[in-house]
Amino acid sequence: MASRFRYFFKISVLAVIYIVLGKFSLELGAVNKFAAPIWPPTGFSLAALFIFGLDLWPGVAIGAFIVNWWLGANVLVSLGIAGGNTLEAITGAWLLFRFSALRNLGTLNSVLTLVFPVAIISTLLSATIGVFSLFLDGKIPPASVATTWSAWWVGDMMGNLVIAPLLLVWSTKINLKQFRPRQWIEVFLISISFTFLALIIFSNWFLPGTQLFPRPFCVFPMLGIIAIRLGQRGVVTANFILSTILLYFTANEIGNFWKGDLSESLQLAQVFLAVVSSTSLVLAAATDERKRLYSEAQKAITIRDEFLSVASHELRTPLTILSLRLQLLDREIKTALPTGSESSTKISEILHASQEQSRRLKLWLTDLLDLDRIHSDKLRLIMEKMDLVTVVNEAVEYFKISSGKNKELLSVVSPELVVGTWDRMRIERVVNNLISNAIKYGNGKPITVTVEQDEFYHCARLIVSDQGIGILPNKLNKIFERYERAVDPHSSIGGLGLGLYICRQIVEEHRGTITVASEIGRGSTFTVELPIKTLSSEVI
Ligand code: ADP
């Protein structure tokens, strides 16, 4: 009983609002008495059926019947017009459901559905049925059928493009608390200037009679700004303000859309408003969609980083224990088994491979931990006077031993010493990362590591050059970003895409630079330049 009462109540409210809106908009100046320049009831009934459900359609039918009957149409004609309006509202709302349009019109799909099948196509139903009913009853002469039909159609279209978006978007939740004072000021300033601009442009109060200014298309840049800065909420409101001002002035024979004839002037204004509102709705949807996708991507990256940070912290302890156990096992085997025996060589080889894998795992974990530190701004450098050549020679020696047969591939060109004030551990990371990449992507060809001291620029230069697979030109800058890789994600060459990102952070923290030159299939050369003396030569 209560639900039936609620249903009847909703239908009655819908019908009453429909009647009030209809009567009001026909006062604005209708073509042939029945076709208003903008028909808000169409937009209102579309929004109502979409928000509250299609079963409220009797409210539209009753409202439309009463308005037309009130205007002087006989019962049959009123029934015909009401039928057209109801069919239009049901079709429009159904299409919005069918194409999964969102109430906030925050996606291109939603706006395109609203503009094309709904505003342009479903409104044909009401215009055709309505005008046909009036014509049959002799309310409009044959000569006026086309004008009335087009005014009716565009009027309904305007209802769907201006009123429906306003109601749909503003019916979604808004979190006012998230607005900062700066944003309130922005909203206020944009609203004031837009209204002022619309008044000036459409009234011709400013520089009356001049053909140069004001011109209606001046509203476009302003609507563009509103779409970008305030999104769909701003645009639907601006379109409403714009339509009210323009139609009011035109109906009152004021402004640059007034051409001496009411119906011609109103139709001109309608077409202008239809173009303006659909364009700005699309622009705002595209902007909102981009903003949403960007923030979703940011959130996803944050979640991934948090996961990696926790995982790397948690994995560190078992990994340290594992490598200590491997060392212990190595020692035990050396004492338990005679050196040089077949089984001792075999076990040593297996142990060596396991230690190498745990070393690589450790390097990955260190990358992840450093990433975490970089994010939380904790990558503090511990500066000391050190020799870059020693660090490079040690790293090269290490890679020569661990890469076994490829010993002769690595060569170093350097003076005896290149001393500077840097963070030793971090510089070791840079050197190791660059050499291990050169080995990984070097196609087994020779690699040269050069260390130089540039007296002119007062910097040390580290150049790691390989003749490997090379990097595509469009990837050259990207590889220094986090998780960016220039190889096919399914390639057998593994990696996290973090090494170079961390290298760049370390080098830039030293006020240095890291660059790359590369040619596909010919190899890559990474160059790091570090100032010999940094501002903070001591411990930071
Ligand atoms: P990872 O090697 O773990 O993928 P890096 O940050 O060290 O991550 O490198 C990023 C990407 O840059 C690599 O995935 C690779 O595509 C490319 N790259 C790095 N060094 C070289 C190199 N010497 N030759 C060719 N490509 C390289």
XYZ file of C-alpha atoms and ligand atoms in Angstrom:
567
model
C 0.000 0.000 0.000
C 2.764 2.379 1.056
C 4.777 1.581 -2.056
C 1.757 2.173 -4.297
C 1.158 5.496 -2.588
C 4.816 6.385 -3.074
C 4.545 5.457 -6.753
C 1.473 7.656 -7.279
C 3.123 10.437 -5.362
C 6.200 10.294 -7.605
C 4.056 10.258 -10.746
C 2.092 13.276 -9.517
C 5.219 15.253 -8.647
C 6.677 14.414 -12.057
C 3.476 15.519 -13.807
C 3.262 18.790 -11.835
C 6.883 19.719 -12.558
C 6.341 18.811 -16.207
C 3.327 21.120 -16.414
C 5.093 24.039 -14.682
C 8.183 23.725 -16.878
C 6.071 23.352 -20.032
C 3.902 26.368 -19.320
C 6.933 28.458 -18.441
C 8.893 27.586 -21.576
C 5.946 28.212 -23.894
C 5.720 31.717 -22.431
C 9.237 32.278 -23.789
C 7.911 32.490 -27.322
C 6.730 29.426 -29.185
C 6.568 28.709 -32.887
C 2.912 28.163 -33.757
C 1.999 28.312 -30.087
C 3.056 24.710 -29.373
C 6.779 24.453 -30.334
C 8.944 26.122 -27.674
C 12.561 27.168 -28.479
C 13.701 25.013 -25.631
C 11.452 22.369 -24.151
C 12.743 21.714 -20.604
C 10.096 19.024 -19.910
C 11.856 16.736 -22.428
C 15.154 17.026 -20.553
C 13.391 16.795 -17.216
C 11.420 13.667 -18.101
C 14.504 12.017 -19.613
C 16.503 12.669 -16.421
C 13.588 11.601 -14.185
C 13.013 8.286 -15.990
C 16.754 7.601 -16.106
C 17.287 8.349 -12.415
C 14.059 6.962 -10.913
C 13.113 4.279 -13.427
C 11.131 3.865 -16.633
C 7.973 2.886 -14.737
C 7.354 6.555 -13.930
C 6.333 7.174 -17.563
C 2.645 7.840 -16.653
C 3.854 11.045 -14.956
C 5.236 12.248 -18.307
C 2.073 11.236 -20.140
C -0.235 13.037 -17.652
C 1.952 16.154 -17.525
C 2.219 16.400 -21.319
C -1.515 15.842 -21.776
C -2.475 18.566 -19.282
C -0.025 21.163 -20.686
C -1.301 20.765 -24.221
C -4.912 20.643 -23.218
C -4.373 23.790 -21.163
C -2.895 25.455 -24.248
C -6.100 24.846 -26.151
C -5.534 21.559 -27.961
C -8.545 19.235 -27.935
C -8.452 15.958 -26.030
C -7.437 13.803 -29.004
C -4.636 16.112 -30.095
C -3.432 16.432 -26.489
C -3.413 12.650 -26.243
C -1.410 12.396 -29.478
C 1.175 14.953 -28.338
C 1.416 13.376 -24.876
C 1.934 9.973 -26.516
C 4.820 11.352 -28.598
C 6.430 13.002 -25.567
C 6.108 9.868 -23.454
C 7.515 7.643 -26.176
C 10.407 10.060 -26.584
C 11.221 10.043 -22.841
C 11.005 6.241 -22.564
C 13.133 5.704 -25.677
C 15.727 8.264 -24.533
C 16.038 6.842 -21.014
C 16.123 3.280 -22.363
C 18.911 4.217 -24.769
C 20.901 5.744 -21.908
C 20.493 2.489 -19.934
C 21.212 0.375 -22.989
C 24.518 2.144 -23.702
C 25.508 2.233 -20.000
C 25.603 6.015 -19.816
C 26.754 7.437 -16.493
C 24.731 10.014 -14.608
C 27.743 12.260 -14.188
C 28.292 12.210 -17.990
C 31.940 11.721 -17.155
C 32.689 9.431 -20.073
C 32.706 10.047 -23.795
C 30.390 7.077 -24.241
C 27.769 8.675 -21.976
C 27.874 12.045 -23.731
C 27.894 10.591 -27.222
C 24.856 8.446 -26.336
C 23.087 11.500 -24.971
C 23.919 13.633 -28.012
C 23.310 11.205 -30.875
C 20.698 8.532 -30.327
C 18.956 10.370 -27.489
C 18.996 14.115 -28.249
C 19.012 13.853 -32.030
C 17.082 10.644 -32.801
C 14.591 10.023 -29.968
C 13.333 13.602 -30.204
C 12.204 12.969 -33.786
C 9.412 10.846 -32.337
C 7.831 13.607 -30.304
C 8.243 16.272 -33.025
C 6.759 14.063 -35.717
C 3.821 12.724 -33.690
C 3.113 16.145 -32.115
C 3.157 18.152 -35.344
C 1.182 15.464 -37.173
C -1.534 15.581 -34.468
C -1.762 19.390 -34.690
C -1.838 19.256 -38.470
C -4.652 16.682 -38.540
C -6.647 18.860 -36.225
C -6.054 21.879 -38.451
C -4.128 23.725 -35.733
C -1.257 24.430 -38.119
C -1.536 25.240 -41.827
C 0.362 23.018 -44.284
C 2.802 25.851 -45.032
C 3.954 25.961 -41.399
C 4.336 22.215 -40.891
C 8.064 22.131 -41.706
C 8.942 25.190 -39.571
C 6.916 23.962 -36.610
C 8.341 20.458 -36.931
C 11.954 21.645 -36.992
C 11.381 24.122 -34.119
C 9.731 21.337 -32.086
C 12.516 18.887 -32.823
C 15.360 21.300 -31.972
C 13.433 22.532 -28.907
C 13.217 18.985 -27.560
C 16.832 18.405 -28.518
C 17.789 21.496 -26.513
C 15.874 20.100 -23.545
C 17.974 16.955 -23.753
C 21.234 18.818 -24.296
C 20.814 21.536 -21.679
C 18.247 20.532 -19.048
C 18.833 16.753 -18.869
C 22.635 17.095 -18.395
C 22.079 19.769 -15.741
C 19.747 17.489 -13.761
C 21.721 14.304 -14.338
C 25.092 15.736 -13.378
C 23.847 17.733 -10.386
C 21.932 14.710 -9.096
C 25.238 12.957 -8.451
C 26.976 13.344 -5.122
C 29.368 16.227 -4.648
C 31.955 16.290 -1.925
C 32.193 19.962 -1.014
C 34.764 19.259 1.676
C 37.385 18.355 -0.897
C 37.243 21.879 -2.363
C 40.131 24.043 -1.267
C 39.680 27.834 -0.875
C 41.679 28.375 -4.050
C 39.181 26.252 -5.973
C 36.196 28.144 -4.546
C 37.770 31.378 -5.703
C 38.366 29.864 -9.136
C 34.750 28.682 -9.418
C 33.503 32.092 -8.342
C 35.702 34.017 -10.772
C 34.920 31.725 -13.703
C 31.160 31.903 -13.028
C 31.126 35.678 -12.772
C 33.251 36.242 -15.845
C 31.323 33.695 -17.918
C 27.935 35.212 -17.056
C 29.273 38.694 -17.703
C 30.741 37.583 -21.043
C 27.470 35.911 -22.078
C 25.496 39.056 -21.172
C 27.830 41.267 -23.174
C 28.002 38.982 -26.186
C 24.304 38.264 -26.558
C 22.850 41.601 -25.555
C 24.774 43.860 -27.895
C 24.800 46.383 -25.043
C 28.486 46.722 -25.545
C 29.429 48.546 -28.777
C 25.885 48.337 -30.177
C 25.650 48.040 -33.907
C 29.246 47.042 -34.451
C 29.879 43.989 -36.592
C 33.312 43.352 -35.129
C 32.425 42.665 -31.562
C 30.797 40.997 -29.793
C 30.653 37.759 -31.725
C 28.823 34.678 -30.417
C 31.762 32.343 -30.993
C 33.678 34.210 -28.264
C 31.966 31.876 -25.768
C 33.926 28.873 -27.063
C 37.293 29.610 -25.405
C 35.525 30.342 -22.151
C 33.586 27.055 -22.361
C 36.876 25.289 -23.123
C 38.382 26.714 -19.932
C 35.292 25.687 -17.961
C 35.445 22.134 -19.373
C 39.104 21.782 -18.452
C 39.035 23.481 -15.065
C 35.535 22.670 -13.735
C 34.628 19.546 -15.701
C 31.122 18.399 -16.576
C 29.469 20.101 -13.582
C 30.824 23.455 -14.761
C 29.864 22.860 -18.385
C 26.250 21.822 -17.762
C 25.775 24.881 -15.564
C 27.414 27.199 -18.096
C 25.247 25.784 -20.893
C 22.159 26.409 -18.808
C 23.162 30.022 -18.076
C 24.056 30.578 -21.714
C 20.765 29.150 -23.020
C 18.679 31.153 -20.553
C 20.409 34.421 -21.441
C 20.395 33.867 -25.193
C 16.791 32.647 -25.467
C 15.521 35.338 -23.127
C 17.189 38.100 -25.143
C 16.121 36.656 -28.481
C 12.512 36.171 -27.345
C 12.563 39.793 -26.173
C 13.909 41.006 -29.504
C 17.290 41.975 -28.095
C 20.814 40.994 -29.114
C 22.693 39.720 -32.076
C 20.419 36.709 -32.685
C 17.386 38.892 -33.212
C 16.760 38.964 -36.972
C 13.406 40.737 -37.056
C 11.302 37.554 -37.046
C 10.683 35.612 -33.820
C 10.579 32.103 -35.192
C 13.623 32.609 -37.468
C 15.617 34.237 -34.637
C 14.736 31.549 -32.122
C 15.679 28.783 -34.526
C 19.023 30.438 -35.188
C 19.648 30.663 -31.434
C 18.566 27.023 -30.992
C 21.036 25.724 -33.567
C 23.821 27.792 -32.036
C 23.036 26.479 -28.549
C 22.751 22.877 -29.743
C 26.230 23.072 -31.289
C 27.732 24.869 -28.293
C 26.252 22.538 -25.688
C 27.044 19.269 -27.459
C 30.614 20.369 -28.205
C 31.275 21.491 -24.645
C 29.693 18.321 -23.174
C 31.999 16.175 -25.297
C 35.040 18.259 -24.336
C 34.234 18.087 -20.623
C 33.619 14.326 -20.810
C 36.960 13.804 -22.532
C 38.691 15.949 -19.884
C 36.924 14.214 -16.976
C 37.727 10.822 -18.447
C 41.395 11.716 -18.818
C 41.571 13.041 -15.270
C 39.906 9.893 -13.946
C 42.177 7.561 -15.905
C 45.229 9.514 -14.754
C 44.238 9.324 -11.110
C 43.413 5.605 -11.454
C 46.819 4.997 -13.001
C 48.480 6.982 -10.193
C 46.599 4.931 -7.604
C 47.582 1.680 -9.312
C 51.245 2.736 -9.339
C 51.072 3.675 -5.650
C 49.541 0.299 -4.771
C 52.202 -1.516 -6.801
C 54.998 0.501 -5.178
C 53.593 -0.153 -1.718
C 53.380 -3.849 -2.455
C 56.927 -3.934 -3.807
C 58.192 -1.955 -0.835
C 56.617 -4.357 1.669
C 57.711 -7.385 -0.346
C 61.296 -6.166 -0.609
C 61.519 -5.448 3.126
C 60.052 -8.836 3.977
C 62.234 -10.737 1.520
C 65.492 -9.206 2.692
C 65.834 -11.279 5.867
C 65.242 -14.744 4.369
C 67.507 -13.857 1.468
C 70.368 -12.792 3.768
C 69.937 -16.031 5.729
C 69.909 -18.009 2.484
C 73.178 -16.498 1.214
C 74.851 -17.003 4.622
C 73.755 -20.636 4.544
C 75.137 -21.019 1.033
C 78.498 -19.610 2.166
C 78.487 -21.975 5.145
C 77.656 -24.921 2.923
C 80.496 -23.948 0.592
C 82.931 -23.947 3.509
C 81.629 -27.259 4.884
C 81.913 -28.967 1.522
C 85.465 -27.689 1.018
C 86.530 -29.239 4.331
C 84.452 -32.418 3.981
C 85.302 -33.344 0.381
C 88.795 -33.610 -1.112
C 89.480 -30.630 -3.379
C 89.556 -31.424 -7.079
C 87.387 -34.533 -6.731
C 84.584 -34.902 -9.246
C 81.803 -34.558 -6.703
C 83.394 -31.518 -5.035
C 83.717 -29.739 -8.417
C 80.111 -30.552 -9.289
C 78.753 -29.336 -5.934
C 80.927 -26.212 -6.111
C 79.489 -25.396 -9.523
C 75.920 -25.788 -8.241
C 76.741 -23.668 -5.190
C 78.378 -21.023 -7.326
C 75.263 -20.817 -9.545
C 73.008 -20.607 -6.462
C 75.149 -17.849 -4.943
C 75.039 -15.943 -8.220
C 71.239 -16.181 -8.293
C 70.957 -15.012 -4.694
C 73.311 -12.118 -5.526
C 71.046 -11.099 -8.406
C 68.012 -11.347 -6.183
C 69.774 -9.128 -3.656
C 70.501 -6.551 -6.354
C 66.827 -6.505 -7.334
C 65.813 -6.109 -3.726
C 68.288 -3.277 -3.297
C 66.726 -1.598 -6.353
C 63.268 -1.952 -4.818
C 64.432 -0.655 -1.457
C 66.117 2.304 -3.117
C 62.928 2.969 -5.038
C 61.101 3.075 -1.744
C 63.691 5.472 -0.313
C 63.481 7.713 -3.385
C 59.715 7.918 -2.962
C 59.887 8.731 0.681
C 62.686 11.218 -0.001
C 65.137 9.273 2.083
C 67.866 8.722 -0.491
C 70.476 10.467 1.624
C 73.987 10.465 0.289
C 76.954 9.696 2.508
C 79.733 11.648 0.891
C 83.394 10.750 1.104
C 86.507 11.330 -0.907
C 86.901 8.354 -3.234
C 88.521 7.171 -6.445
C 86.168 6.332 -9.302
C 88.818 4.294 -11.154
C 89.139 1.877 -8.213
C 85.375 1.393 -8.072
C 85.256 0.712 -11.819
C 88.211 -1.716 -11.722
C 86.669 -3.639 -8.828
C 83.321 -3.884 -10.601
C 84.931 -5.006 -13.864
C 86.972 -7.632 -12.001
C 83.846 -8.880 -10.320
C 81.905 -9.149 -13.605
C 84.882 -10.848 -15.261
C 84.872 -13.531 -12.566
C 81.137 -13.994 -12.484
C 80.682 -14.058 -16.259
C 83.400 -16.771 -16.525
C 84.158 -17.354 -20.164
C 83.359 -13.796 -21.269
C 86.295 -12.333 -19.357
C 88.016 -10.785 -22.353
C 84.844 -8.887 -23.366
C 85.309 -6.226 -20.692
C 88.044 -3.634 -20.948
C 88.753 -0.474 -18.994
C 90.303 2.738 -20.298
C 91.195 5.142 -17.502
C 93.856 7.307 -15.937
C 95.332 6.157 -12.647
C 93.018 8.088 -10.403
C 89.882 10.164 -10.688
C 89.126 11.413 -7.221
C 85.948 13.181 -6.179
C 83.545 13.535 -3.276
C 80.699 11.111 -3.782
C 78.646 8.451 -2.033
C 80.747 5.328 -2.559
C 77.976 2.742 -2.224
C 75.654 4.602 -4.536
C 78.321 5.217 -7.170
C 79.124 1.503 -7.039
C 75.435 0.859 -7.775
C 75.565 3.109 -10.840
C 78.739 1.474 -12.162
C 77.403 -2.041 -11.498
C 74.031 -1.313 -13.079
C 75.547 0.126 -16.242
C 78.058 -2.702 -16.667
C 75.505 -5.418 -15.915
C 73.121 -3.849 -18.467
C 75.923 -3.712 -21.036
C 76.522 -7.439 -20.464
C 72.789 -8.240 -20.440
C 71.944 -6.329 -23.619
C 75.425 -6.521 -25.200
C 74.861 -9.572 -27.427
C 78.128 -11.079 -26.090
C 80.224 -8.429 -27.909
C 83.090 -6.345 -26.400
C 82.259 -3.700 -23.790
C 84.445 -0.723 -22.974
C 84.299 1.149 -19.694
C 86.049 4.508 -19.816
C 86.777 6.840 -16.920
C 87.938 10.393 -17.633
C 88.575 13.563 -15.719
C 87.372 16.690 -17.466
C 89.454 19.582 -16.179
C 87.445 22.168 -18.071
C 84.059 21.199 -16.647
C 85.604 20.010 -13.440
C 83.840 16.697 -13.583
C 84.487 12.980 -13.751
C 83.071 11.063 -16.687
C 82.137 7.409 -16.798
C 81.331 5.957 -20.219
C 79.997 2.426 -20.628
C 79.825 1.399 -24.246
C 78.553 -1.849 -25.754
C 77.873 -3.159 -29.255
C 74.628 -4.923 -28.392
C 70.978 -4.738 -29.318
C 70.700 -0.943 -29.006
C 67.611 1.077 -28.079
C 64.856 2.484 -30.280
C 65.096 6.310 -30.585
C 61.624 6.871 -29.094
C 62.608 4.881 -25.998
C 65.865 6.708 -25.301
C 64.415 9.186 -22.817
C 61.850 6.804 -21.379
C 64.300 4.167 -20.118
C 65.297 6.480 -17.262
C 61.710 6.428 -15.977
C 60.618 3.813 -13.481
C 59.412 0.464 -14.769
C 60.236 1.527 -18.335
C 61.837 -1.091 -20.517
C 62.847 -0.848 -24.172
C 62.668 -4.579 -24.796
C 59.612 -6.628 -25.600
C 57.833 -7.446 -22.287
C 57.763 -11.113 -23.317
C 61.478 -11.184 -24.156
C 63.691 -13.664 -22.368
C 65.887 -10.824 -21.016
C 64.481 -10.282 -17.543
C 64.416 -7.036 -15.589
C 62.250 -4.677 -13.564
C 62.995 -1.503 -15.502
C 64.253 0.146 -12.314
C 68.054 0.105 -12.628
C 68.420 3.169 -14.845
C 65.732 5.058 -12.949
C 67.679 4.553 -9.736
C 70.965 5.405 -11.497
C 69.465 8.697 -12.647
C 68.193 9.516 -9.158
C 71.611 8.789 -7.647
C 73.473 10.763 -10.310
C 71.104 13.724 -10.090
C 71.330 13.669 -6.309
C 75.067 14.179 -6.880
C 74.157 17.115 -9.200
C 75.432 15.108 -12.153
C 73.898 13.906 -15.433
C 73.340 10.574 -17.131
C 72.708 10.316 -20.878
C 72.545 7.649 -23.541
C 73.313 7.426 -27.229
C 72.250 4.345 -29.089
C 71.592 2.804 -32.447
C 69.451 -0.263 -32.950
C 71.641 -3.299 -33.623
C 74.850 -1.261 -33.203
C 75.021 -0.770 -29.451
C 74.565 1.806 -26.710
C 76.777 4.235 -24.854
C 75.800 5.486 -21.418
C 77.641 8.548 -20.126
C 77.609 9.692 -16.521
C 79.085 13.037 -15.515
C 79.704 13.735 -11.861
C 80.957 17.037 -10.488
C 84.291 16.451 -8.781
C 83.282 18.652 -5.883
C 79.662 18.918 -4.828
C 78.201 21.744 -2.780
C 77.888 19.368 0.108
C 81.327 17.810 0.135
C 80.856 16.408 3.576
C 78.331 13.997 4.936
C 74.793 15.084 4.041
P 66.109 -3.570 -16.650
O 67.413 -3.843 -17.309
O 65.938 -4.234 -15.343
O 64.957 -3.783 -17.579
P 66.992 -0.808 -16.510
O 66.359 0.356 -15.850
O 68.378 -1.109 -16.122
O 66.025 -2.024 -16.277
O 66.974 -0.536 -18.055
C 65.778 -0.074 -18.648
C 65.697 -0.551 -20.095
O 66.700 0.126 -20.862
C 65.994 -2.017 -20.271
O 64.839 -2.802 -20.066
C 66.500 -2.078 -21.694
O 65.412 -2.146 -22.580
C 67.167 -0.732 -21.885
N 68.628 -0.809 -21.742
C 69.364 -0.509 -20.648
N 70.679 -0.673 -20.903
C 70.771 -1.074 -22.183
C 71.859 -1.393 -23.054
N 73.125 -1.331 -22.631
N 71.583 -1.755 -24.309
C 70.298 -1.819 -24.757
N 69.232 -1.536 -23.995
C 69.470 -1.167 -22.726
